mmCIF file of C-alpha atoms in Angstrom:
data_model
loop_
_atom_site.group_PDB
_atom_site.id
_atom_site.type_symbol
_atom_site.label_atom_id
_atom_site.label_comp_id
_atom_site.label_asym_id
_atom_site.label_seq_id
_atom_site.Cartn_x
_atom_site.Cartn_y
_atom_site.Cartn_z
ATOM 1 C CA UNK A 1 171.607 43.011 210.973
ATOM 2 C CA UNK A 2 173.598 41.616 214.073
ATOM 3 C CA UNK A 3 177.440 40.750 213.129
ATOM 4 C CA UNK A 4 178.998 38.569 216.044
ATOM 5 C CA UNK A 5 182.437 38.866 217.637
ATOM 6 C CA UNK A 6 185.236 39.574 215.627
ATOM 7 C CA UNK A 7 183.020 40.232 212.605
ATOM 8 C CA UNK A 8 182.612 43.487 213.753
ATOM 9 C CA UNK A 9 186.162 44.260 213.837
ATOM 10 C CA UNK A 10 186.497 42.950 210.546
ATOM 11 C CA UNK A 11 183.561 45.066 209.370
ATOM 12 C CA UNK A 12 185.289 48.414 211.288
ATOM 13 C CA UNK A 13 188.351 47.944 208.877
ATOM 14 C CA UNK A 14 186.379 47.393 205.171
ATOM 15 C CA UNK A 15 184.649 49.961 203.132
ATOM 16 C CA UNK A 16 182.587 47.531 200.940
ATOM 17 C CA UNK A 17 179.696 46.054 202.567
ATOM 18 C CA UNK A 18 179.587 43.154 200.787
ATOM 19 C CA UNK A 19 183.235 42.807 201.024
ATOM 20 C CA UNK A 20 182.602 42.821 205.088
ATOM 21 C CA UNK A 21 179.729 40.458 204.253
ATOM 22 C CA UNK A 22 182.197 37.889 202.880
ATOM 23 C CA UNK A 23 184.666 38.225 205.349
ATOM 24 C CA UNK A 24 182.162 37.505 207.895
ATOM 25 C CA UNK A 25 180.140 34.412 205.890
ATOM 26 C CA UNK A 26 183.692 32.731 205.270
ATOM 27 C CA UNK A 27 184.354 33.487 209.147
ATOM 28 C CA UNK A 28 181.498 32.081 210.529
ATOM 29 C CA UNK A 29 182.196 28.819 207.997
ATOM 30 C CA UNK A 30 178.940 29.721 205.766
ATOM 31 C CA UNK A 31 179.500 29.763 202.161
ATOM 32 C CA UNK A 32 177.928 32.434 200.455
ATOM 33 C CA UNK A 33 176.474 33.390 197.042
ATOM 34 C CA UNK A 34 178.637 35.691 194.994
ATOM 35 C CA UNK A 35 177.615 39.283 195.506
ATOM 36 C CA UNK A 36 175.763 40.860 192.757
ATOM 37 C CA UNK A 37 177.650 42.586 189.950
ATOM 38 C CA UNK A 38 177.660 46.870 190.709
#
């Protein structure tokens, strides 16, 4: 998986992935599916 620019700073300061994986979808402008239910 390749995260782009600030994504990765973004990604350096989460502990869920799929929190960082929101973060980045709604920073690139891509809306995302909800993430599945732990």
């Amino acid at each position: 998986v390749i995260y782009y620019g600030e994504s990765c700073e973004i990604l350096a300061g989460q502990t869920e992935p799929w929190e960082s994986l929101a973060l980045i979808m709604e920073h690139l402008g891509i809306r995302s599916p909800p993430p599945p239910a732990p």
